[in-house]
PDB file of C-alpha atoms in Angstrom:
ATOM      1  CA  UNK C 750      12.582 -16.200   1.633  1.00 96.00           C
ATOM      2  CA  UNK C 751       9.044 -16.218   0.139  1.00 98.00           C
ATOM      3  CA  UNK C 752       6.417 -18.936  -0.194  1.00 98.00           C
ATOM      4  CA  UNK C 753       3.833 -17.932  -2.810  1.00 98.00           C
ATOM      5  CA  UNK C 754       0.598 -19.688  -1.854  1.00 98.00           C
ATOM      6  CA  UNK C 755      -1.980 -20.295  -4.596  1.00 98.00           C
ATOM      7  CA  UNK C 756      -5.080 -22.206  -3.454  1.00 98.00           C
ATOM      8  CA  UNK C 757      -6.746 -24.046  -6.335  1.00 97.00           C
ATOM      9  CA  UNK C 758     -10.378 -25.047  -6.803  1.00 96.00           C
ATOM     10  CA  UNK C 759     -11.684 -25.729 -10.311  1.00 95.00           C
ATOM     11  CA  UNK C 760      -9.277 -23.091 -11.586  1.00 95.00           C
ATOM     12  CA  UNK C 761      -8.050 -24.756 -14.776  1.00 96.00           C
ATOM     13  CA  UNK C 762      -9.054 -21.859 -17.013  1.00 94.00           C
ATOM     14  CA  UNK C 763      -6.646 -19.269 -15.577  1.00 96.00           C
ATOM     15  CA  UNK C 764      -4.324 -21.248 -13.280  1.00 97.00           C
ATOM     16  CA  UNK C 765      -1.314 -21.592 -15.556  1.00 97.00           C
ATOM     17  CA  UNK C 766      -1.359 -17.856 -16.333  1.00 97.00           C
ATOM     18  CA  UNK C 767      -1.300 -17.071 -12.608  1.00 98.00           C
ATOM     19  CA  UNK C 768       1.642 -19.428 -12.000  1.00 98.00           C
ATOM     20  CA  UNK C 769       3.565 -18.090 -14.991  1.00 98.00           C
ATOM     21  CA  UNK C 770       3.253 -14.564 -13.596  1.00 98.00           C
ATOM     22  CA  UNK C 771       5.090 -15.727 -10.460  1.00 98.00           C
ATOM     23  CA  UNK C 772       7.739 -17.590 -12.458  1.00 98.00           C
ATOM     24  CA  UNK C 773       8.497 -14.317 -14.268  1.00 98.00           C
ATOM     25  CA  UNK C 774       9.377 -12.573 -10.996  1.00 98.00           C
ATOM     26  CA  UNK C 775      12.539 -10.499 -10.992  1.00 98.00           C
ATOM     27  CA  UNK C 776      12.987 -11.565  -7.350  1.00 98.00           C
ATOM     28  CA  UNK C 777      14.144 -15.189  -7.363  1.00 97.00           C
ATOM     29  CA  UNK C 778      14.203 -16.445  -3.752  1.00 98.00           C
ATOM     30  CA  UNK C 779      10.767 -18.017  -3.743  1.00 98.00           C
ATOM     31  CA  UNK C 780       8.810 -21.250  -3.938  1.00 98.00           C
ATOM     32  CA  UNK C 781       5.246 -21.763  -5.179  1.00 98.00           C
ATOM     33  CA  UNK C 782       2.781 -23.884  -3.222  1.00 98.00           C
ATOM     34  CA  UNK C 783      -0.219 -25.144  -5.190  1.00 98.00           C
ATOM     35  CA  UNK C 784      -2.882 -26.683  -2.957  1.00 98.00           C
ATOM     36  CA  UNK C 785      -5.837 -28.196  -4.800  1.00 97.00           C
ATOM     37  CA  UNK C 786      -8.999 -28.241  -2.699  1.00 97.00           C
ATOM     38  CA  UNK C 787     -10.819 -31.173  -4.279  1.00 95.00           C
ATOM     39  CA  UNK C 788     -11.195 -29.827  -7.825  1.00 96.00           C
ATOM     40  CA  UNK C 789     -13.351 -31.712 -10.348  1.00 95.00           C
ATOM     41  CA  UNK C 790     -11.875 -30.085 -13.493  1.00 96.00           C
ATOM     42  CA  UNK C 791      -8.337 -30.394 -14.928  1.00 97.00           C
ATOM     43  CA  UNK C 792      -6.737 -28.368 -12.130  1.00 97.00           C
ATOM     44  CA  UNK C 793      -4.912 -31.338 -10.572  1.00 97.00           C
ATOM     45  CA  UNK C 794      -3.498 -32.363 -13.954  1.00 97.00           C
ATOM     46  CA  UNK C 795      -2.241 -28.834 -14.584  1.00 98.00           C
ATOM     47  CA  UNK C 796      -0.707 -28.635 -11.109  1.00 98.00           C
ATOM     48  CA  UNK C 797       1.109 -31.957 -11.532  1.00 98.00           C
ATOM     49  CA  UNK C 798       2.448 -30.843 -14.896  1.00 98.00           C
ATOM     50  CA  UNK C 799       3.724 -27.561 -13.459  1.00 98.00           C
ATOM     51  CA  UNK C 800       5.346 -29.330 -10.508  1.00 98.00           C
ATOM     52  CA  UNK C 801       7.094 -31.804 -12.831  1.00 97.00           C
ATOM     53  CA  UNK C 802       8.313 -29.039 -15.132  1.00 97.00           C
ATOM     54  CA  UNK C 803       9.578 -26.812 -12.306  1.00 97.00           C
ATOM     55  CA  UNK C 804      10.667 -29.425  -9.784  1.00 94.00           C
ATOM     56  CA  UNK C 805      12.039 -27.913  -6.597  1.00 92.00           C
ATOM     57  CA  UNK C 806      10.440 -24.559  -7.351  1.00 97.00           C
ATOM     58  CA  UNK C 807       6.787 -25.634  -7.364  1.00 98.00           C
ATOM     59  CA  UNK C 808       5.276 -28.014  -4.804  1.00 98.00           C
ATOM     60  CA  UNK C 809       1.811 -29.477  -5.305  1.00 98.00           C
ATOM     61  CA  UNK C 810      -0.477 -30.780  -2.566  1.00 98.00           C
ATOM     62  CA  UNK C 811      -3.826 -32.320  -3.622  1.00 97.00           C
ATOM     63  CA  UNK C 812      -6.689 -32.522  -1.133  1.00 94.00           C
ATOM     64  CA  UNK C 813      -8.868 -35.628  -1.681  1.00 89.00           C
ATOM     65  CA  UNK C 814     -12.012 -33.611  -0.961  1.00 91.00           C
ATOM     66  CA  UNK C 815     -12.995 -29.970  -0.478  1.00 93.00           C
ATOM     67  CA  UNK C 816     -11.797 -28.615   2.882  1.00 94.00           C
ATOM     68  CA  UNK C 817     -12.494 -24.899   2.508  1.00 94.00           C
ATOM     69  CA  UNK C 818     -10.140 -21.995   1.827  1.00 95.00           C
ATOM     70  CA  UNK C 819      -9.267 -21.259   5.457  1.00 95.00           C
ATOM     71  CA  UNK C 820      -8.176 -24.851   6.106  1.00 96.00           C
ATOM     72  CA  UNK C 821      -6.206 -24.913   2.850  1.00 97.00           C
ATOM     73  CA  UNK C 822      -4.330 -21.736   3.796  1.00 97.00           C
ATOM     74  CA  UNK C 823      -3.555 -23.099   7.278  1.00 97.00           C
ATOM     75  CA  UNK C 824      -2.196 -26.251   5.613  1.00 97.00           C
ATOM     76  CA  UNK C 825      -0.020 -24.010   3.422  1.00 97.00           C
ATOM     77  CA  UNK C 826       1.310 -22.207   6.501  1.00 97.00           C
ATOM     78  CA  UNK C 827       2.518 -25.554   7.865  1.00 97.00           C
ATOM     79  CA  UNK C 828       4.158 -26.601   4.597  1.00 98.00           C
ATOM     80  CA  UNK C 829       5.692 -23.250   3.627  1.00 98.00           C
ATOM     81  CA  UNK C 830       9.472 -22.958   3.860  1.00 98.00           C
ATOM     82  CA  UNK C 831       9.576 -19.200   3.438  1.00 98.00           C
ATOM     83  CA  UNK C 832       9.920 -16.507   6.073  1.00 98.00           C
ATOM     84  CA  UNK C 833       7.243 -14.550   4.217  1.00 98.00           C
ATOM     85  CA  UNK C 834       3.951 -15.744   2.725  1.00 98.00           C
ATOM     86  CA  UNK C 835       2.740 -14.115  -0.493  1.00 98.00           C
ATOM     87  CA  UNK C 836      -0.897 -14.712  -1.428  1.00 98.00           C
ATOM     88  CA  UNK C 837      -2.146 -15.015  -4.978  1.00 98.00           C
ATOM     89  CA  UNK C 838      -5.440 -16.300  -6.329  1.00 97.00           C
ATOM     90  CA  UNK C 839      -5.668 -18.876  -9.116  1.00 97.00           C
ATOM     91  CA  UNK C 840      -7.147 -16.330 -11.534  1.00 95.00           C
ATOM     92  CA  UNK C 841      -4.947 -13.302 -10.815  1.00 97.00           C
ATOM     93  CA  UNK C 842      -1.655 -12.081 -12.300  1.00 97.00           C
ATOM     94  CA  UNK C 843       1.137 -10.548 -10.269  1.00 98.00           C
ATOM     95  CA  UNK C 844       3.559  -8.055 -11.779  1.00 98.00           C
ATOM     96  CA  UNK C 845       7.178  -9.110 -12.184  1.00 98.00           C
ATOM     97  CA  UNK C 846       8.482  -6.762  -9.471  1.00 98.00           C
ATOM     98  CA  UNK C 847       5.743  -7.547  -6.923  1.00 98.00           C
ATOM     99  CA  UNK C 848       7.710  -9.998  -4.739  1.00 98.00           C
ATOM    100  CA  UNK C 849      10.891  -7.913  -4.670  1.00 98.00           C
ATOM    101  CA  UNK C 850       8.996  -4.745  -3.789  1.00 98.00           C
ATOM    102  CA  UNK C 851       7.159  -6.352  -0.871  1.00 98.00           C
ATOM    103  CA  UNK C 852      10.219  -8.238   0.428  1.00 98.00           C
ATOM    104  CA  UNK C 853      12.205  -5.013   0.475  1.00 98.00           C
ATOM    105  CA  UNK C 854       9.393  -3.279   2.364  1.00 98.00           C
ATOM    106  CA  UNK C 855       9.136  -5.977   5.044  1.00 98.00           C
ATOM    107  CA  UNK C 856      12.926  -6.205   5.370  1.00 98.00           C
ATOM    108  CA  UNK C 857      13.179  -2.454   5.977  1.00 98.00           C
ATOM    109  CA  UNK C 858      10.052  -2.202   8.196  1.00 98.00           C
ATOM    110  CA  UNK C 859      10.490  -4.918  10.845  1.00 98.00           C
ATOM    111  CA  UNK C 860       7.471  -3.679  12.825  1.00 98.00           C
ATOM    112  CA  UNK C 861       5.106  -4.306   9.854  1.00 98.00           C
ATOM    113  CA  UNK C 862       3.536  -7.797   9.874  1.00 98.00           C
ATOM    114  CA  UNK C 863       1.429  -7.493   6.695  1.00 98.00           C
ATOM    115  CA  UNK C 864       1.998  -5.411   3.581  1.00 98.00           C
ATOM    116  CA  UNK C 865      -0.306  -5.163   0.567  1.00 98.00           C
ATOM    117  CA  UNK C 866      -0.670  -2.852  -2.396  1.00 98.00           C
ATOM    118  CA  UNK C 867      -3.126  -1.330  -4.807  1.00 98.00           C
ATOM    119  CA  UNK C 868      -4.429  -3.598  -7.538  1.00 97.00           C
ATOM    120  CA  UNK C 869      -5.470  -3.365 -11.172  1.00 97.00           C
ATOM    121  CA  UNK C 870      -8.995  -4.760 -11.449  1.00 96.00           C
ATOM    122  CA  UNK C 871      -9.745  -6.048 -14.956  1.00 95.00           C
ATOM    123  CA  UNK C 872     -12.423  -8.049 -16.743  1.00 91.00           C
ATOM    124  CA  UNK C 873     -12.662 -10.112 -19.921  1.00 87.00           C
ATOM    125  CA  UNK C 874     -14.065  -7.140 -21.867  1.00 88.00           C
ATOM    126  CA  UNK C 875     -10.865  -5.180 -21.346  1.00 85.00           C
ATOM    127  CA  UNK C 876     -12.222  -2.795 -18.707  1.00 93.00           C
ATOM    128  CA  UNK C 877      -9.701  -1.793 -16.034  1.00 94.00           C
ATOM    129  CA  UNK C 878      -9.798   0.091 -12.766  1.00 96.00           C
ATOM    130  CA  UNK C 879      -7.147   0.816 -10.131  1.00 97.00           C
ATOM    131  CA  UNK C 880      -8.349  -0.028  -6.611  1.00 97.00           C
ATOM    132  CA  UNK C 881      -6.429   1.972  -4.013  1.00 97.00           C
ATOM    133  CA  UNK C 882      -5.815   0.999  -0.380  1.00 98.00           C
ATOM    134  CA  UNK C 883      -4.669   3.108   2.555  1.00 98.00           C
ATOM    135  CA  UNK C 884      -0.919   3.509   3.037  1.00 98.00           C
ATOM    136  CA  UNK C 885      -0.041   3.706   6.724  1.00 98.00           C
ATOM    137  CA  UNK C 886      -0.927   1.759   9.841  1.00 98.00           C
ATOM    138  CA  UNK C 887      -2.582   4.829  11.351  1.00 98.00           C
ATOM    139  CA  UNK C 888      -4.759   5.395   8.281  1.00 98.00           C
ATOM    140  CA  UNK C 889      -5.721   1.729   8.131  1.00 98.00           C
ATOM    141  CA  UNK C 890      -6.727   1.579  11.805  1.00 96.00           C
ATOM    142  CA  UNK C 891      -8.838   4.709  11.441  1.00 95.00           C
ATOM    143  CA  UNK C 892     -10.885   2.942   8.767  1.00 95.00           C
ATOM    144  CA  UNK C 893     -10.561  -0.807   9.363  1.00 94.00           C
ATOM    145  CA  UNK C 894     -13.954  -1.061  11.056  1.00 94.00           C
ATOM    146  CA  UNK C 895     -15.472   0.179   7.791  1.00 93.00           C
ATOM    147  CA  UNK C 896     -13.340  -1.248   4.971  1.00 91.00           C
ATOM    148  CA  UNK C 897     -10.925  -4.147   4.587  1.00 92.00           C
ATOM    149  CA  UNK C 898      -7.275  -3.090   5.028  1.00 96.00           C
ATOM    150  CA  UNK C 899      -6.061  -5.095   2.024  1.00 97.00           C
ATOM    151  CA  UNK C 900      -6.745  -6.663  -1.321  1.00 96.00           C
ATOM    152  CA  UNK C 901      -5.978 -10.249  -0.289  1.00 96.00           C
ATOM    153  CA  UNK C 902      -4.072 -11.388  -3.427  1.00 97.00           C
ATOM    154  CA  UNK C 903      -1.652  -8.458  -3.024  1.00 98.00           C
ATOM    155  CA  UNK C 904      -0.644  -9.335   0.550  1.00 98.00           C
ATOM    156  CA  UNK C 905       2.687 -10.578   1.847  1.00 98.00           C
ATOM    157  CA  UNK C 906       2.995 -11.329   5.548  1.00 98.00           C
ATOM    158  CA  UNK C 907       5.325 -12.778   8.129  1.00 98.00           C
ATOM    159  CA  UNK C 908       4.614 -16.493   8.526  1.00 98.00           C
ATOM    160  CA  UNK C 909       5.578 -16.471  12.199  1.00 98.00           C
ATOM    161  CA  UNK C 910       3.125 -13.651  12.947  1.00 98.00           C
ATOM    162  CA  UNK C 911       0.284 -15.410  11.119  1.00 98.00           C
ATOM    163  CA  UNK C 912       0.898 -18.590  13.098  1.00 98.00           C
ATOM    164  CA  UNK C 913       1.107 -16.656  16.367  1.00 98.00           C
ATOM    165  CA  UNK C 914      -2.193 -14.948  15.536  1.00 98.00           C
ATOM    166  CA  UNK C 915      -3.843 -18.349  15.110  1.00 97.00           C
ATOM    167  CA  UNK C 916      -4.010 -18.573  11.326  1.00 97.00           C
ATOM    168  CA  UNK C 917      -7.211 -18.512   9.313  1.00 97.00           C
ATOM    169  CA  UNK C 918     -10.600 -19.379  10.834  1.00 96.00           C
ATOM    170  CA  UNK C 919     -12.729 -21.300   8.340  1.00 94.00           C
ATOM    171  CA  UNK C 920     -16.057 -20.197   9.866  1.00 93.00           C
ATOM    172  CA  UNK C 921     -15.297 -16.610   8.771  1.00 94.00           C
ATOM    173  CA  UNK C 922     -14.894 -17.594   5.097  1.00 92.00           C
ATOM    174  CA  UNK C 923     -15.080 -15.752   2.679  1.00 90.00           C
ATOM    175  CA  UNK C 924     -14.004 -12.904   5.003  1.00 91.00           C
ATOM    176  CA  UNK C 925     -11.463 -15.085   6.824  1.00 94.00           C
ATOM    177  CA  UNK C 926      -8.583 -13.049   5.407  1.00 95.00           C
ATOM    178  CA  UNK C 927      -9.898  -9.753   6.815  1.00 95.00           C
ATOM    179  CA  UNK C 928     -10.560 -11.369  10.185  1.00 96.00           C
ATOM    180  CA  UNK C 929      -6.929 -12.538  10.239  1.00 97.00           C
ATOM    181  CA  UNK C 930      -5.725  -9.004   9.452  1.00 97.00           C
ATOM    182  CA  UNK C 931      -7.477  -7.783  12.611  1.00 97.00           C
ATOM    183  CA  UNK C 932      -5.665 -10.385  14.720  1.00 97.00           C
ATOM    184  CA  UNK C 933      -2.297  -9.809  13.045  1.00 98.00           C
ATOM    185  CA  UNK C 934      -2.824  -6.068  13.517  1.00 97.00           C
ATOM    186  CA  UNK C 935      -2.799  -6.738  17.247  1.00 96.00           C
ATOM    187  CA  UNK C 936       0.770  -8.074  16.872  1.00 98.00           C
ATOM    188  CA  UNK C 937       2.282  -5.397  14.614  1.00 98.00           C
ATOM    189  CA  UNK C 938       1.668  -2.745  11.992  1.00 98.00           C
ATOM    190  CA  UNK C 939      -0.118  -2.945   8.642  1.00 98.00           C
ATOM    191  CA  UNK C 940       0.740  -1.056   5.440  1.00 98.00           C
ATOM    192  CA  UNK C 941       0.050  -0.812   1.711  1.00 98.00           C
ATOM    193  CA  UNK C 942       2.512   0.058  -1.044  1.00 98.00           C
ATOM    194  CA  UNK C 943       1.016   2.900  -3.056  1.00 98.00           C
ATOM    195  CA  UNK C 944       1.033   1.373  -6.517  1.00 98.00           C
ATOM    196  CA  UNK C 945      -0.572  -1.689  -8.151  1.00 98.00           C
ATOM    197  CA  UNK C 946       1.431  -4.910  -7.832  1.00 98.00           C
ATOM    198  CA  UNK C 947      -1.230  -7.437  -8.868  1.00 98.00           C
ATOM    199  CA  UNK C 948      -3.809  -7.597 -11.663  1.00 97.00           C
ATOM    200  CA  UNK C 949      -7.029  -8.949 -10.149  1.00 96.00           C
ATOM    201  CA  UNK C 950      -9.446 -10.633 -12.543  1.00 94.00           C
ATOM    202  CA  UNK C 951     -13.175  -9.844 -12.206  1.00 89.00           C
ATOM    203  CA  UNK C 952     -15.401 -12.562 -13.680  1.00 69.00           C
ATOM    204  CA  UNK C 953     -18.566 -14.502 -12.896  1.00 69.00           C
ATOM    205  CA  UNK C 954     -16.604 -17.372 -11.381  1.00 64.00           C
ATOM    206  CA  UNK C 955     -14.729 -15.153  -8.900  1.00 60.00           C
ATOM    207  CA  UNK C 956     -15.447 -15.913  -5.258  1.00 57.00           C
ATOM    208  CA  UNK C 957     -16.442 -12.323  -4.477  1.00 57.00           C
ATOM    209  CA  UNK C 958     -19.150 -12.622  -7.159  1.00 60.00           C
ATOM    210  CA  UNK C 959     -20.353 -16.195  -6.538  1.00 65.00           C
ATOM    211  CA  UNK C 960     -20.549 -15.898  -2.760  1.00 72.00           C
ATOM    212  CA  UNK C 961     -21.675 -12.293  -2.409  1.00 78.00           C
ATOM    213  CA  UNK C 962     -24.602 -13.075  -0.071  1.00 85.00           C
ATOM    214  CA  UNK C 963     -22.490 -15.149   2.295  1.00 88.00           C
ATOM    215  CA  UNK C 964     -19.803 -12.454   2.197  1.00 88.00           C
ATOM    216  CA  UNK C 965     -22.362  -9.875   3.356  1.00 89.00           C
ATOM    217  CA  UNK C 966     -23.474 -12.063   6.270  1.00 92.00           C
ATOM    218  CA  UNK C 967     -19.979 -13.064   7.396  1.00 93.00           C
ATOM    219  CA  UNK C 968     -18.657  -9.490   7.070  1.00 93.00           C
ATOM    220  CA  UNK C 969     -21.349  -8.273   9.463  1.00 94.00           C
ATOM    221  CA  UNK C 970     -20.508 -11.086  11.901  1.00 94.00           C
ATOM    222  CA  UNK C 971     -16.801 -10.286  11.604  1.00 94.00           C
ATOM    223  CA  UNK C 972     -17.444  -6.610  12.371  1.00 94.00           C
ATOM    224  CA  UNK C 973     -19.369  -7.605  15.495  1.00 95.00           C
ATOM    225  CA  UNK C 974     -16.375  -9.714  16.538  1.00 95.00           C
ATOM    226  CA  UNK C 975     -14.020  -6.773  15.939  1.00 95.00           C
ATOM    227  CA  UNK C 976     -16.287  -4.540  18.044  1.00 95.00           C
ATOM    228  CA  UNK C 977     -15.909  -6.934  20.980  1.00 95.00           C
ATOM    229  CA  UNK C 978     -12.249  -7.881  20.561  1.00 95.00           C
ATOM    230  CA  UNK C 979     -10.361  -5.182  18.641  1.00 93.00           C
ATOM    231  CA  UNK C 980     -11.904  -1.721  18.995  1.00 91.00           C
ATOM    232  CA  UNK C 981     -15.283  -0.485  20.194  1.00 93.00           C
ATOM    233  CA  UNK C 982     -17.178   0.971  17.264  1.00 95.00           C
ATOM    234  CA  UNK C 983     -19.313   4.111  17.782  1.00 94.00           C
ATOM    235  CA  UNK C 984     -23.046   3.817  17.102  1.00 95.00           C
ATOM    236  CA  UNK C 985     -22.877   5.408  13.656  1.00 94.00           C
ATOM    237  CA  UNK C 986     -20.325   2.851  12.421  1.00 95.00           C
ATOM    238  CA  UNK C 987     -22.481   0.038  13.800  1.00 95.00           C
ATOM    239  CA  UNK C 988     -25.438   1.591  11.975  1.00 95.00           C
ATOM    240  CA  UNK C 989     -23.378   1.580   8.766  1.00 92.00           C
ATOM    241  CA  UNK C 990     -22.688  -2.132   9.254  1.00 93.00           C
ATOM    242  CA  UNK C 991     -26.441  -2.708   9.314  1.00 92.00           C
ATOM    243  CA  UNK C 992     -26.911  -0.631   6.175  1.00 90.00           C
ATOM    244  CA  UNK C 993     -24.190  -2.653   4.426  1.00 85.00           C
ATOM    245  CA  UNK C 994     -25.786  -5.903   5.539  1.00 87.00           C
TER     246      UNK C 994
END
């Protein structure tokens, strides 16, 4: 039913903890896809060991050189056997009931193409913070020209809808996930479960920290695309985009 996709790039430090959090799921109809994007640390070795230990449950695909996250996720879409795709980052930890909660939601809301949740943001010093995301499709659309609809590692979506929408576009990385949510939102509804289902790790190696400047540039470009293709933004929202940039 579910393919849990974990892209890997020099993630040896936290990777096994992330995978173990999936293996502890109370919901059992899943597979884990580990796709290594040309890592230079011990990530490949860890992935091979996990695949050998959990044969049939974990599948490992090594890329000979770095392709970029968007291309890796599109590769995962082609290889995934599940009806639903669950995203998780190599340094995050999902809660045991995450998969079951999101599967139940998608099964009972056939018009929803993507569901996410709140997350628990934590750092190595023990600081924690709950990040909340809007619940309903109407609420999300009222704000999606200002803020991202989802925390990416909490999302579960219909594989068929993602493929129909065209998958990820590498040139929008590291905002390629949000740009996909716009396109999938044109095919169906979006929603967030109103409780944390994933613990998201905040550290200096996190992509949102390392690539902050590129994120700012690409987010502005993505908003301009949304203005032309999704919904016309009033002048004051466009002004806010400039302020953000």
